[in-house]
C-alpha angles and dihedrals in degrees: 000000000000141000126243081351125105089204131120118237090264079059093244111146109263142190109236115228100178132021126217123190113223137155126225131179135182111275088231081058090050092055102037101043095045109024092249109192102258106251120233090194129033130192109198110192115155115137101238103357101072090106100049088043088059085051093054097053094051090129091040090048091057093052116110092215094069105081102176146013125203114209143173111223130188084207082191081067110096092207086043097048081052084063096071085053095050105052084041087065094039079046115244120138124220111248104237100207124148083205096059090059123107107199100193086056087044091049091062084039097262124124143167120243126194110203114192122189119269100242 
């Protein structure tokens, strides 16, 4: 679940069995390089890199045109729980709704949050 990294997605130290290429790039260098249509939502689910994920998208994140961001948080995590600080300076909110809880993700500390802008 990372790259150049042998952790599991809590950051413990692991031992890798199997390897998968992939390729990742920042979501800014998505957007700029190939002209990417500027999203208004974003879902962010990927079990350990949220937070690297939310690092990538600094210039996305600014923009006015994207209203809300969907992510799921391991709020235990120290570079997760960094995560709630960082979309409240750029000014998103945090959605306080009993329906959007899952209560089986909520039950192994893992929840989804749904951050909408400030306006």
């Amino acid at each position: 679940h990372m790259f150049n990294e042998e952790i599991e997605d809590n950051y413990q130290n692991s031992t890798v069995q199997y390897r998968q290429s992939a390729i990742g790039a920042p979501l800014d260098v998505l957007i700029e390089r190939y002209q990417m249509k500027f999203p208004n939502l974003i879902k962010i689910d990927v079990d350990g890199n949220e937070n690297i994920i939310i690092d990538g998208m600094s210039n996305t994140l600014q923009d006015c045109r994207l209203r809300s961001v969907a992510v799921e948080i391991d709020s235990s995590l120290d570079v997760h729980s960094k995560i709630f600080r960082k979309m409240s300076d750029i000014g998103f909110s945090i959605i306080k709704d009993r329906r959007l809880v899952n209560k089986a993700y909520q039950q192994i500390g893992v929840e989804n949050y749904y951050f909408v802008r400030n306006m």
